[in-house]
Coordinates of C-alpha atoms in Angstrom, one line a residue:
X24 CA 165.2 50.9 -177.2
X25 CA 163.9 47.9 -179.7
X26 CA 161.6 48.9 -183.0
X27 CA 158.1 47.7 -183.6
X28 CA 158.3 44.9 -185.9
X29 CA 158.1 45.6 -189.5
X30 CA 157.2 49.0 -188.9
X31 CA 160.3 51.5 -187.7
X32 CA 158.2 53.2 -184.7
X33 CA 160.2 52.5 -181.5
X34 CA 158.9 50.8 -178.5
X35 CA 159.3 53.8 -176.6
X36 CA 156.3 54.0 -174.0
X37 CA 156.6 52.4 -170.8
X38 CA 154.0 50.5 -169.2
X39 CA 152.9 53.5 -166.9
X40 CA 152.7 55.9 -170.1
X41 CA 150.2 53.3 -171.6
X42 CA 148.5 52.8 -168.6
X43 CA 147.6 56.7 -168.1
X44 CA 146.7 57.4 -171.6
X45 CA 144.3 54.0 -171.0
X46 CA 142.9 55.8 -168.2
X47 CA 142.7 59.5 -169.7
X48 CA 141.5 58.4 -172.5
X49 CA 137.9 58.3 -171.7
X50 CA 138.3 61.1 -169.8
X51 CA 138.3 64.5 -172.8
X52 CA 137.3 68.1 -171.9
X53 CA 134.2 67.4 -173.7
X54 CA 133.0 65.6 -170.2
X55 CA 133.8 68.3 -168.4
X56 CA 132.0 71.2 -171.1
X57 CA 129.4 69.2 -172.5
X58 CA 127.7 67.5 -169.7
X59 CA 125.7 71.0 -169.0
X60 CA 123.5 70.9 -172.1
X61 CA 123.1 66.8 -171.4
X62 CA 122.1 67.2 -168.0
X63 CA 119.4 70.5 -168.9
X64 CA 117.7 68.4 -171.5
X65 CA 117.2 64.9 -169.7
X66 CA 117.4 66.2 -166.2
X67 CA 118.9 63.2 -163.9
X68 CA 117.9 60.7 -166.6
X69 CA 121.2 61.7 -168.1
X70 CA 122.8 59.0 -166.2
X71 CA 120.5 56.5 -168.2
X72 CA 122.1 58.4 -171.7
X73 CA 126.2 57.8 -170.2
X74 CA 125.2 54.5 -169.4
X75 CA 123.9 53.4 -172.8
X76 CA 126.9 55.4 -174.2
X77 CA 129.0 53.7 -171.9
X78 CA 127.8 50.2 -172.4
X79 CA 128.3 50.4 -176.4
X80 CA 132.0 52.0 -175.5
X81 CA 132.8 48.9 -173.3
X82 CA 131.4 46.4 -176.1
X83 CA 133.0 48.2 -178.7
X84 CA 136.4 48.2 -177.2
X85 CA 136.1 44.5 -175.8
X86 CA 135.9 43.7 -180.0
X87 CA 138.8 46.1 -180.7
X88 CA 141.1 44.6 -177.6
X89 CA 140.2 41.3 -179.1
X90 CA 141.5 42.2 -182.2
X91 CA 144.5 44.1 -181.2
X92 CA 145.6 41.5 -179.0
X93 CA 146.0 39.5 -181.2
X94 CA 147.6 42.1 -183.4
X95 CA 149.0 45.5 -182.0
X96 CA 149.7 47.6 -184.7
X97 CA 149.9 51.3 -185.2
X98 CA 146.8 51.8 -188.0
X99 CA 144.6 49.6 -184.9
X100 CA 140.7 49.4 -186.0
X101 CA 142.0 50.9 -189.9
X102 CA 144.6 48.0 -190.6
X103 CA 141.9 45.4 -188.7
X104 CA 139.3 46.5 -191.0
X105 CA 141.8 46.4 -193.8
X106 CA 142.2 42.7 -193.7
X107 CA 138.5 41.7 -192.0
X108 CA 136.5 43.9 -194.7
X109 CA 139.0 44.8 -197.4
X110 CA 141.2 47.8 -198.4
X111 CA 138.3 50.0 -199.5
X112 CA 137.5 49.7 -195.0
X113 CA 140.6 50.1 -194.0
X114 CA 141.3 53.3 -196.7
X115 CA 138.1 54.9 -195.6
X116 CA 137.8 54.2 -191.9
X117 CA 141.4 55.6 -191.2
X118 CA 141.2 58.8 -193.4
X119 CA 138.1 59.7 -191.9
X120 CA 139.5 58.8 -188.2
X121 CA 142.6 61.1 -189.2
X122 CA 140.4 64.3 -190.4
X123 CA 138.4 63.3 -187.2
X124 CA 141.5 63.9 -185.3
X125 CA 142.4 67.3 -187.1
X126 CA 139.9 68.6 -186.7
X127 CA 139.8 67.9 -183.1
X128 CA 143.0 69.7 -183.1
X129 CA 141.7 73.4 -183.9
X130 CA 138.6 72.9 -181.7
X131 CA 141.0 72.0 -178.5
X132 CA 143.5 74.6 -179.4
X133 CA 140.8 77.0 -179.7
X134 CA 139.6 76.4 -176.4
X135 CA 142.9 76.4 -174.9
X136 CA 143.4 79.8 -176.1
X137 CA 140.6 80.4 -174.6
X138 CA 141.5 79.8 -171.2
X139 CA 144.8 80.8 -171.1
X140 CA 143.8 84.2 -172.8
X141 CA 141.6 84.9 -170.0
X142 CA 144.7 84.4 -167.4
X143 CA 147.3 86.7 -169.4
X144 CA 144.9 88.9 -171.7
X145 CA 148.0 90.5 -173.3
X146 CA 148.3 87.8 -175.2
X147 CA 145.9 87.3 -178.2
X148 CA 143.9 84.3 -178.5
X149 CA 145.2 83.4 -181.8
X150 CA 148.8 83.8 -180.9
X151 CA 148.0 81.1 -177.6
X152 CA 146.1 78.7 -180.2
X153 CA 149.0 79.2 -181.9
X154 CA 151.9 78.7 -179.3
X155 CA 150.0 75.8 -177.6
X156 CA 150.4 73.7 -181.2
X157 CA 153.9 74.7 -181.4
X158 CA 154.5 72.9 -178.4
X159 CA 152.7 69.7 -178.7
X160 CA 153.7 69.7 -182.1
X161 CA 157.5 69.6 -180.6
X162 CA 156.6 67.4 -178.2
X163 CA 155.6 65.0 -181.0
X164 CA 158.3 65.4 -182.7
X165 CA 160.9 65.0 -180.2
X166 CA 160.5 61.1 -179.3
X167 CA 157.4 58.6 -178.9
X168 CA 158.8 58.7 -174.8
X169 CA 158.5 62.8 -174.9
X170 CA 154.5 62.6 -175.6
X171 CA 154.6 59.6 -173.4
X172 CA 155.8 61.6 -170.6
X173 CA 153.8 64.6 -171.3
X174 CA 150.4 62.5 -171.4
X175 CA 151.4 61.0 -168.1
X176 CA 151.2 64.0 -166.3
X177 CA 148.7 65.5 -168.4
X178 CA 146.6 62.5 -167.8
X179 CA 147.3 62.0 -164.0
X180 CA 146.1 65.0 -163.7
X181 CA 142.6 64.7 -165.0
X182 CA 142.3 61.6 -163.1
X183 CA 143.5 62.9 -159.6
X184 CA 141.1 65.9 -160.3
X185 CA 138.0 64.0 -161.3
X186 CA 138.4 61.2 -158.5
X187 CA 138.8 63.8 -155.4
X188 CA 135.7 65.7 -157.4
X189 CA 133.9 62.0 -157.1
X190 CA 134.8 61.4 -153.0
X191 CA 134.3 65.0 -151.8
X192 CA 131.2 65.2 -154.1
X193 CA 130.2 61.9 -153.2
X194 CA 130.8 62.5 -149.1
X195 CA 128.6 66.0 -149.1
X196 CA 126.1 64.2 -151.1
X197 CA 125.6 61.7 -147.8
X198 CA 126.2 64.2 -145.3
X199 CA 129.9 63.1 -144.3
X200 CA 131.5 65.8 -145.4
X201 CA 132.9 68.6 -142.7
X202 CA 133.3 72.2 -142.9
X203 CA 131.4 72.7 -146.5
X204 CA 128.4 74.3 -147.2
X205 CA 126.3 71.4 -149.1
X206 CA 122.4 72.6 -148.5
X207 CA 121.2 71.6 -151.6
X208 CA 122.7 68.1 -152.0
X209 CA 121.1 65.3 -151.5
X210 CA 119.5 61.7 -153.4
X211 CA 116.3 63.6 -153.5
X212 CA 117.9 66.0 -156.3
X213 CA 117.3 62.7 -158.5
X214 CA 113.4 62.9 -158.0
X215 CA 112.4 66.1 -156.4
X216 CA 112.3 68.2 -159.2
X217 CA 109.8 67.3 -162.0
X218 CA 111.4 63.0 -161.4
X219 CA 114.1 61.4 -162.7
X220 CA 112.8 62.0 -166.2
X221 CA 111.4 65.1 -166.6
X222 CA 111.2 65.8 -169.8
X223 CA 110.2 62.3 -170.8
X224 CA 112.0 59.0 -172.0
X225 CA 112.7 60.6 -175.4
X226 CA 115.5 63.1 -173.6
X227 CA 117.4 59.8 -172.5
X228 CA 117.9 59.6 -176.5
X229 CA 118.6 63.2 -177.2
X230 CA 120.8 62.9 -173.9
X231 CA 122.6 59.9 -176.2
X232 CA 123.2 62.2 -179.1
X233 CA 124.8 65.0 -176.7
X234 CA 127.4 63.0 -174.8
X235 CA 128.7 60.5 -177.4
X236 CA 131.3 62.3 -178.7
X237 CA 132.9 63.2 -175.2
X238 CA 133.6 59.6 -175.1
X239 CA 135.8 59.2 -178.2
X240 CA 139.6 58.7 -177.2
X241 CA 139.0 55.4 -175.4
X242 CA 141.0 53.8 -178.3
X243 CA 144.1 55.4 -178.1
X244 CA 145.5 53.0 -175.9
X245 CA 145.1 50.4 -179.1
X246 CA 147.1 52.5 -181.1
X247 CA 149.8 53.5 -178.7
X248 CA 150.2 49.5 -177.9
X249 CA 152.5 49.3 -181.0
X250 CA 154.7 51.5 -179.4
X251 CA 154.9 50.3 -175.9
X252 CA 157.2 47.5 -174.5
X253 CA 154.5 44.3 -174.4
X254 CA 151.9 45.1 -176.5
X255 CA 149.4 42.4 -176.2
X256 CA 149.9 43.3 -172.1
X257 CA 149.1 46.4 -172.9
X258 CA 146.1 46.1 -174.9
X259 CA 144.6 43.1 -172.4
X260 CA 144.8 45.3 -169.5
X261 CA 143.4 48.4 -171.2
X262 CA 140.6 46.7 -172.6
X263 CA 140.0 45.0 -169.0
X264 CA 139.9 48.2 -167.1
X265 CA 137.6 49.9 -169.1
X266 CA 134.2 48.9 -167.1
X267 CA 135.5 50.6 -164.1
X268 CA 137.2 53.7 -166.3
X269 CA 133.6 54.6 -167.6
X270 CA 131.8 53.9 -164.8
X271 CA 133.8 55.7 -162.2
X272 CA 134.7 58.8 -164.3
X273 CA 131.8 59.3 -166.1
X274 CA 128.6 57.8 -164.3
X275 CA 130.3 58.7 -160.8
X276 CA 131.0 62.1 -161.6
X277 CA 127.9 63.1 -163.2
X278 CA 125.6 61.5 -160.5
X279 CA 127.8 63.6 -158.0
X280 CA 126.7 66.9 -160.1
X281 CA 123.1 65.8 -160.2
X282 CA 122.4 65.1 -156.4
X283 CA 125.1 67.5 -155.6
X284 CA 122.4 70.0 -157.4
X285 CA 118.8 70.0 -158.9
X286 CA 119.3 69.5 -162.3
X287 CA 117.2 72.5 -163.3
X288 CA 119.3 75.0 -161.4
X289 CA 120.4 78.3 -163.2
X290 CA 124.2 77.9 -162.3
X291 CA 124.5 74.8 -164.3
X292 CA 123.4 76.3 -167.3
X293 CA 125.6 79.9 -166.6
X294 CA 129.1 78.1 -164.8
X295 CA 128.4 75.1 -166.4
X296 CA 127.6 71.4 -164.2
X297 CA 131.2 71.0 -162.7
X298 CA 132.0 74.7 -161.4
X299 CA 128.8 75.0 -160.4
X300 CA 128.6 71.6 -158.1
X301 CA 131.9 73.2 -156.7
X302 CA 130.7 76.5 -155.9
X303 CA 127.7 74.7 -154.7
X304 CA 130.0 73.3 -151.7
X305 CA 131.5 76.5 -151.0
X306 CA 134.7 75.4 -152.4
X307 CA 137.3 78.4 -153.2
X308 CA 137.9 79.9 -156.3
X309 CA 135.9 76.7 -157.9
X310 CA 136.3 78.4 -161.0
X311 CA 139.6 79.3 -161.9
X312 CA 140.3 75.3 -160.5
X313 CA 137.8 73.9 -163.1
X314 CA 139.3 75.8 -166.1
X315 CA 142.6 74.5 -165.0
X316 CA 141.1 71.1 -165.2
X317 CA 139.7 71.7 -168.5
X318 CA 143.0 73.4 -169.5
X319 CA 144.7 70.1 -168.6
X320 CA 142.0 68.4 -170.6
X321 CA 142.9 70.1 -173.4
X322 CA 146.0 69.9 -173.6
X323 CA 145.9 65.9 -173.2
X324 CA 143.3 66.0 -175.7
X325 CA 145.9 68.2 -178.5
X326 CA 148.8 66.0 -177.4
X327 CA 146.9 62.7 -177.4
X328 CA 145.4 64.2 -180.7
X329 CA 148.1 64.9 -183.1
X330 CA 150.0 61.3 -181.9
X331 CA 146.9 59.3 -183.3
X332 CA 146.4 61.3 -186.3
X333 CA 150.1 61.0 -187.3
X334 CA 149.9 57.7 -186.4
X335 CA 146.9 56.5 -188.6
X336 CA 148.5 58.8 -191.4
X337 CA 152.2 56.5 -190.7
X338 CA 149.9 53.4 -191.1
X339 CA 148.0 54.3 -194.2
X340 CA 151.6 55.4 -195.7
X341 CA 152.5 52.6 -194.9
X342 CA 149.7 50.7 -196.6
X343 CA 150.3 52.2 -199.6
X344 CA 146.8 54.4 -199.0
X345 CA 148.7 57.6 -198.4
X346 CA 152.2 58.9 -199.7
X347 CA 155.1 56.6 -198.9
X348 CA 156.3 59.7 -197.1
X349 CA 154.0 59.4 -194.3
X350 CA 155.6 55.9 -193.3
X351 CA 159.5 56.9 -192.5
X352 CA 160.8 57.1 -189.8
X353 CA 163.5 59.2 -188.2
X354 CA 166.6 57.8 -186.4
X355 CA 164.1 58.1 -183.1
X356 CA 161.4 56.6 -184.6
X357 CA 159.4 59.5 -184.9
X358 CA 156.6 60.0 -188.3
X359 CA 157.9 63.1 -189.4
X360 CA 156.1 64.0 -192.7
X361 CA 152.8 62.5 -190.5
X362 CA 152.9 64.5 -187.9
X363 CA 153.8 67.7 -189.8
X364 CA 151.2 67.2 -192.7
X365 CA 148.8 66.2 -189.3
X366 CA 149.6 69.8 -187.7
X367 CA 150.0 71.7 -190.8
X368 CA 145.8 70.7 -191.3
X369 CA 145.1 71.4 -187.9
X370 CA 147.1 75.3 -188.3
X371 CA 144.4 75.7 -190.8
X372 CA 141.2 74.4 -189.7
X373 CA 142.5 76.8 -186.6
X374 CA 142.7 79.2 -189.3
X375 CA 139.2 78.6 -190.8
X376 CA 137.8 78.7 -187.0
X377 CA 139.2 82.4 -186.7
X378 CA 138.7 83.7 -190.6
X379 CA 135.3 81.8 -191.5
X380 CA 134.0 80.4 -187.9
X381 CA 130.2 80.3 -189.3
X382 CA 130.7 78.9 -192.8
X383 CA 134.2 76.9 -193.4
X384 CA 134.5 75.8 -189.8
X385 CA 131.3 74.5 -188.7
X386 CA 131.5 72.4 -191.7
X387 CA 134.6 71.1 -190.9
X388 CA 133.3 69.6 -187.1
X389 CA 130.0 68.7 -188.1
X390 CA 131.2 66.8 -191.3
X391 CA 133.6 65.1 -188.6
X392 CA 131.1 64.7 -186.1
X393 CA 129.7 61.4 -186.5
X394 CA 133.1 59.6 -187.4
X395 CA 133.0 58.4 -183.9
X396 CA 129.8 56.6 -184.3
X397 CA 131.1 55.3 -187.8
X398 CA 134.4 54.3 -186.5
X399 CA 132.3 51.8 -183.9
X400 CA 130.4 50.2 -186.8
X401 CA 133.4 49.3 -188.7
X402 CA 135.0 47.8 -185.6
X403 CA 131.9 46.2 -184.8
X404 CA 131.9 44.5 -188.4
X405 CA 135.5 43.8 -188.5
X406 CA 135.2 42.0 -185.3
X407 CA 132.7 39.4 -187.5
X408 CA 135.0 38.8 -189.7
X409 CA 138.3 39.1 -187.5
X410 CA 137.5 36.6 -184.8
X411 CA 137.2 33.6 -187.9
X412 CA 140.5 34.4 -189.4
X413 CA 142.4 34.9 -185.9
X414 CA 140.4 31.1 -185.0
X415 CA 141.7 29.6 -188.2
X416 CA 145.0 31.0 -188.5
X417 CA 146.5 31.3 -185.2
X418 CA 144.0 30.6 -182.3
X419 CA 146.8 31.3 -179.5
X420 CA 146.6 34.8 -179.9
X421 CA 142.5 35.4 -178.5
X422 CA 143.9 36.1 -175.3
X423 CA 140.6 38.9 -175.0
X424 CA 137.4 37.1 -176.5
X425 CA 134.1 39.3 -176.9
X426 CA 131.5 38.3 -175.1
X427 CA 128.7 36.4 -176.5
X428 CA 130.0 36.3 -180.2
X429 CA 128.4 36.8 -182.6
X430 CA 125.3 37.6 -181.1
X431 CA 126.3 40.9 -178.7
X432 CA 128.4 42.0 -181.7
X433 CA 125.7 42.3 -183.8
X434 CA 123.5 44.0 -180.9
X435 CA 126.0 46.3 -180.5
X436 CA 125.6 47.2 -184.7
X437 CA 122.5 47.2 -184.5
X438 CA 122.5 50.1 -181.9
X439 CA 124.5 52.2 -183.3
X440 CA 122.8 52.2 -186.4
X441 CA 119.6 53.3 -184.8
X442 CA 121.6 56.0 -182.6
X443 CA 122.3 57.6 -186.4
X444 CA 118.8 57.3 -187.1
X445 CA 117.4 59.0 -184.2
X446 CA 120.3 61.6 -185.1
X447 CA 118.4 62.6 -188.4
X448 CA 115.1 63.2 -186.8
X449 CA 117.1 65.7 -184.6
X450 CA 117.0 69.2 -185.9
X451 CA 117.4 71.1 -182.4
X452 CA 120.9 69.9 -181.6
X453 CA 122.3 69.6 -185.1
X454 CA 121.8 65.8 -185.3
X455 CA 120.8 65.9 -188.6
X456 CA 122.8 68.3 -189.9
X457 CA 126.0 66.4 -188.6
X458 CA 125.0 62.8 -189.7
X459 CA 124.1 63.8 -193.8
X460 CA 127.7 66.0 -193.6
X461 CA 129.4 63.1 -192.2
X462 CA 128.0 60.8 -194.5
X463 CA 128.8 63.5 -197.2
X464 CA 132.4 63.2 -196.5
X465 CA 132.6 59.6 -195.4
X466 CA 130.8 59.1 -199.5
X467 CA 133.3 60.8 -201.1
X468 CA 136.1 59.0 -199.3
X469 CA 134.8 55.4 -200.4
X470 CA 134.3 56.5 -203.3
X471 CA 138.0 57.4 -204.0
X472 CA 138.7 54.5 -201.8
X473 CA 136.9 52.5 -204.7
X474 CA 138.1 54.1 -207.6
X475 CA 141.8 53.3 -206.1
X476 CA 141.2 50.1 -205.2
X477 CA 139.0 49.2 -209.2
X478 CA 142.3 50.4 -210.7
X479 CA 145.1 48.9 -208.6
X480 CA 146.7 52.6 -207.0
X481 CA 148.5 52.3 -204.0
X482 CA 148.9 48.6 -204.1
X483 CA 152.6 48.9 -202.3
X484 CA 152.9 48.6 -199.0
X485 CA 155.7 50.5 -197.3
X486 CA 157.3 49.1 -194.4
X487 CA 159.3 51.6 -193.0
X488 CA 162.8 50.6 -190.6
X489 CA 165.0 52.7 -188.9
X490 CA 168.9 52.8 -189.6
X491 CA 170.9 52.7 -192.5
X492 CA 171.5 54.7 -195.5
X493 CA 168.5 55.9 -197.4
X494 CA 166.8 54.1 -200.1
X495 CA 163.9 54.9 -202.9
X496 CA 161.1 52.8 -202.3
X497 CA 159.1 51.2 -205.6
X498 CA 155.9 51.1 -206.1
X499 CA 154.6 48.1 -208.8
X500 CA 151.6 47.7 -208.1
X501 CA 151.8 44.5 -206.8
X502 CA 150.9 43.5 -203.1
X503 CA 154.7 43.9 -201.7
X504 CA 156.7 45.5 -198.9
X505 CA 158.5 48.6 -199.9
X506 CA 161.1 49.4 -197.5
X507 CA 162.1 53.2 -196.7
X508 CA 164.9 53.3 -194.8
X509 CA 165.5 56.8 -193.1
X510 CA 168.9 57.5 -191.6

């Protein structure tokens, strides 16, 4: 097993691993839970809100495969951003993509514990959040391969379930379908009931606001490419599939639930879209087999979580933008001190979610709620600057060029800025609200991102390598690798 250059993480995931977590990716629980409230506020015109959504995610990761094609590395969008903007980007972006990520933690344990409490009531929710991030946390820790192997399975299973959901959904929608009970399907669900836009154009927007945050995960696979066995492979064919990846599991699915259904039925809002386009074809215990789903969504989602966290934390250790500590290694090449100090926040925003769910916690996800929608921009701008540098300094390496550059790049910018402005003028759905906290926190992160960089902390870069005895690392001040060496 070979190490990532200059870095001590091991090449550990196989090309099926990165394959799988390319595909489950896009696909988070959030699709599964969320699409309800979409779908009751724009009626079928929600397909119009995924595809918008969709479109920016396929732009926005053609400029980040471009990018990390030409150089996989562990931080991904942070260390791009780093060099294309400057280390006040790269500081800021990746802090704010790790609390992102933590706090993502507690909500997906949470609703784990959920679940699971509901199967085997004996056990206390708490004590399920509790033993579910004991696990993944072990699984983390045990070897990049272990959470490799666990997201393959986790993963394959999300995409088996949500491609037989699209086919059977897709044949009782057209009448092809035997043996099920599919009376109110049909294409005329799309217009029948008030037309495709019931409550007006404006609900494609507020549609927007409600299902972009399901789609965040799509650039794992960019991060995990520094661990894999050919990384630019990797990236290229993650970053090519992901036309098909949104539009068959997200635009498939969710026009199967809204001609499976009219959008204004009751069960979609009590059962929520999918369970209730299963009960809807008279399918079996359609219940207990959606919260398995979303169980298994979860679960991917926590695993897939606390690898990118500790991973962004390794690569801004190793940057010199977080302690040295964050960028050894262990003999497997495994982040310890990342992935613990990632978990050890995550135990306590699960904490907060238990102790203070009204106050401490709901400021904790909305303050993290627009990073996703941040995290776009930055790529979005880093691309500008990216593409010159990769042109003039080693052309070879655009094997993935974004399409029509600069001029779809900066459309791309240009949306997503007015996607946060509609967000303030939404008070119903805690737009607002989530935008001014997230700018809250992402102002008080440049601002120490700033202050560091105006007075020269955390110039040292750490590189960290596996093997050998260990040594102290120095820190300067001046722009140099300092090697940790973890035995």
């Amino acid at each position: 097993m070979t190490s990532s250059p200059s870095s001590g993480l091991q090449a550990g995931l196989k090309n099926r691993h990165l394959s799988m977590i390319a595909i489950g990716g896009v696909i988070g629980a959030g699709l599964f839970v969320g699409s309800s409230s979409g779908i009751r506020t724009a009626g079928p015109g929600i397909l119009l809100s995924y595809a918008l959504v969709g479109t920016l995610v396929v732009l926005v990761m053609r400029m980040l495969g471009e990018m990390s094609a030409a150089n996989p590395t562990s931080g991904s969008f942070s260390e791009h951003a780093d060099r294309a903007l400057g280390r006040w980007a790269g500081f800021s972006i990746g802090w704010l993509y790790w609390f992102f990520w933590v706090v993502v933690l507690a909500v997906e344990a949470t609703a784990g514990a959920t679940i699971l409490e509901g199967w085997v009531p004996a056990v206390p929710q708490w004590a399920w959040a509790l033993i579910v991030m004991v696990v993944l946390t072990a699984t983390n820790l045990a070897s990049v391969s272990s959470y490799g192997e666990f997201e393959f399975w986790f993963a394959g299973i999300k995409v088996v379930a949500i491609s037989a959901f699209v086919v059977i959904g897709g044949l009782a929608v057209f009448g092809v379908l035997p043996g099920v009970d599919s009376s109110k399907a049909g294409l005329g669900n799309l217009t029948d009931h008030g037309g495709f836009l019931p409550n007006g154009p404006g609900a494609i927007l507020t549609g927007v606001l409600l299902v972009v945050f399901s789609f965040m995960g799509s650039e794992i696979a960019t991060l995990a490419a520094g661990e894999s066995e050919d990384p630019q492979r990797a990236v290229t064919k993650s970053t090519n599939s992901i036309i098909w990846r949104v539009g068959v599991f997200y635009l498939g699915s969710i026009f199967v639930v809204v001609t499976l259904l009219p959008w204004n039925d009751p069960s979609i809002k009590a059962k929520g879209s999918y369970v209730a386009a299963l009960d809807s074809l008279g399918i079996a215990h359609a219940g207990q087999i959606m919260n398995f789903i979303v169980l298994t969504s979860v679960l991917s989602c926590l695993n897939s979580g606390l690898y990118t966290a500790s991973r962004m934390a390794f690569s801004l250790g190793q940057r010199g933008d977080a302690p040295k500590a964050f960028a050894r290694t262990t003999s497997r090449g495994v982040p310890l001190a990342a992935i613990v100090a990632s978990v050890v926040f995550g135990f306590v925003a699960v904490f907060f979610n238990y102790k203070f769910p009204d106050s401490v916690f709901l400021f904790l996800v909305n303050s993290s709620g627009a990073v996703a929608l941040f995290v776009w921009l930055v790529i979005c701008f880093s691309q500008l600057r990216m593409r010159k540098i990769i042109e003039r300094e080693s052309p070879e390496k655009l094997v993935v060029r974004m399409w029509l550059y600069p001029y779809l790049t900066w459309a791309t910018a240009i949306v997503i800025v007015l996607v946060l402005g509609y967000m303030l003028t939404d008070t119903e759905h805690d737009g607002r609200e989530t935008v001014l906290l997230s700018l809250l926190v992402a102002a008080v992160v440049l601002a120490i991102a700033v202050v560091r960089q105006r007075f020269g902390f955390g110039r040292g870069k750490v590189v960290a390598h596996v093997g050998g005895p260990a040594s102290a690392a120095s820190d300067d001040g001046d722009d140099v690798n300092d090697v940790v060496k973890v035995g």
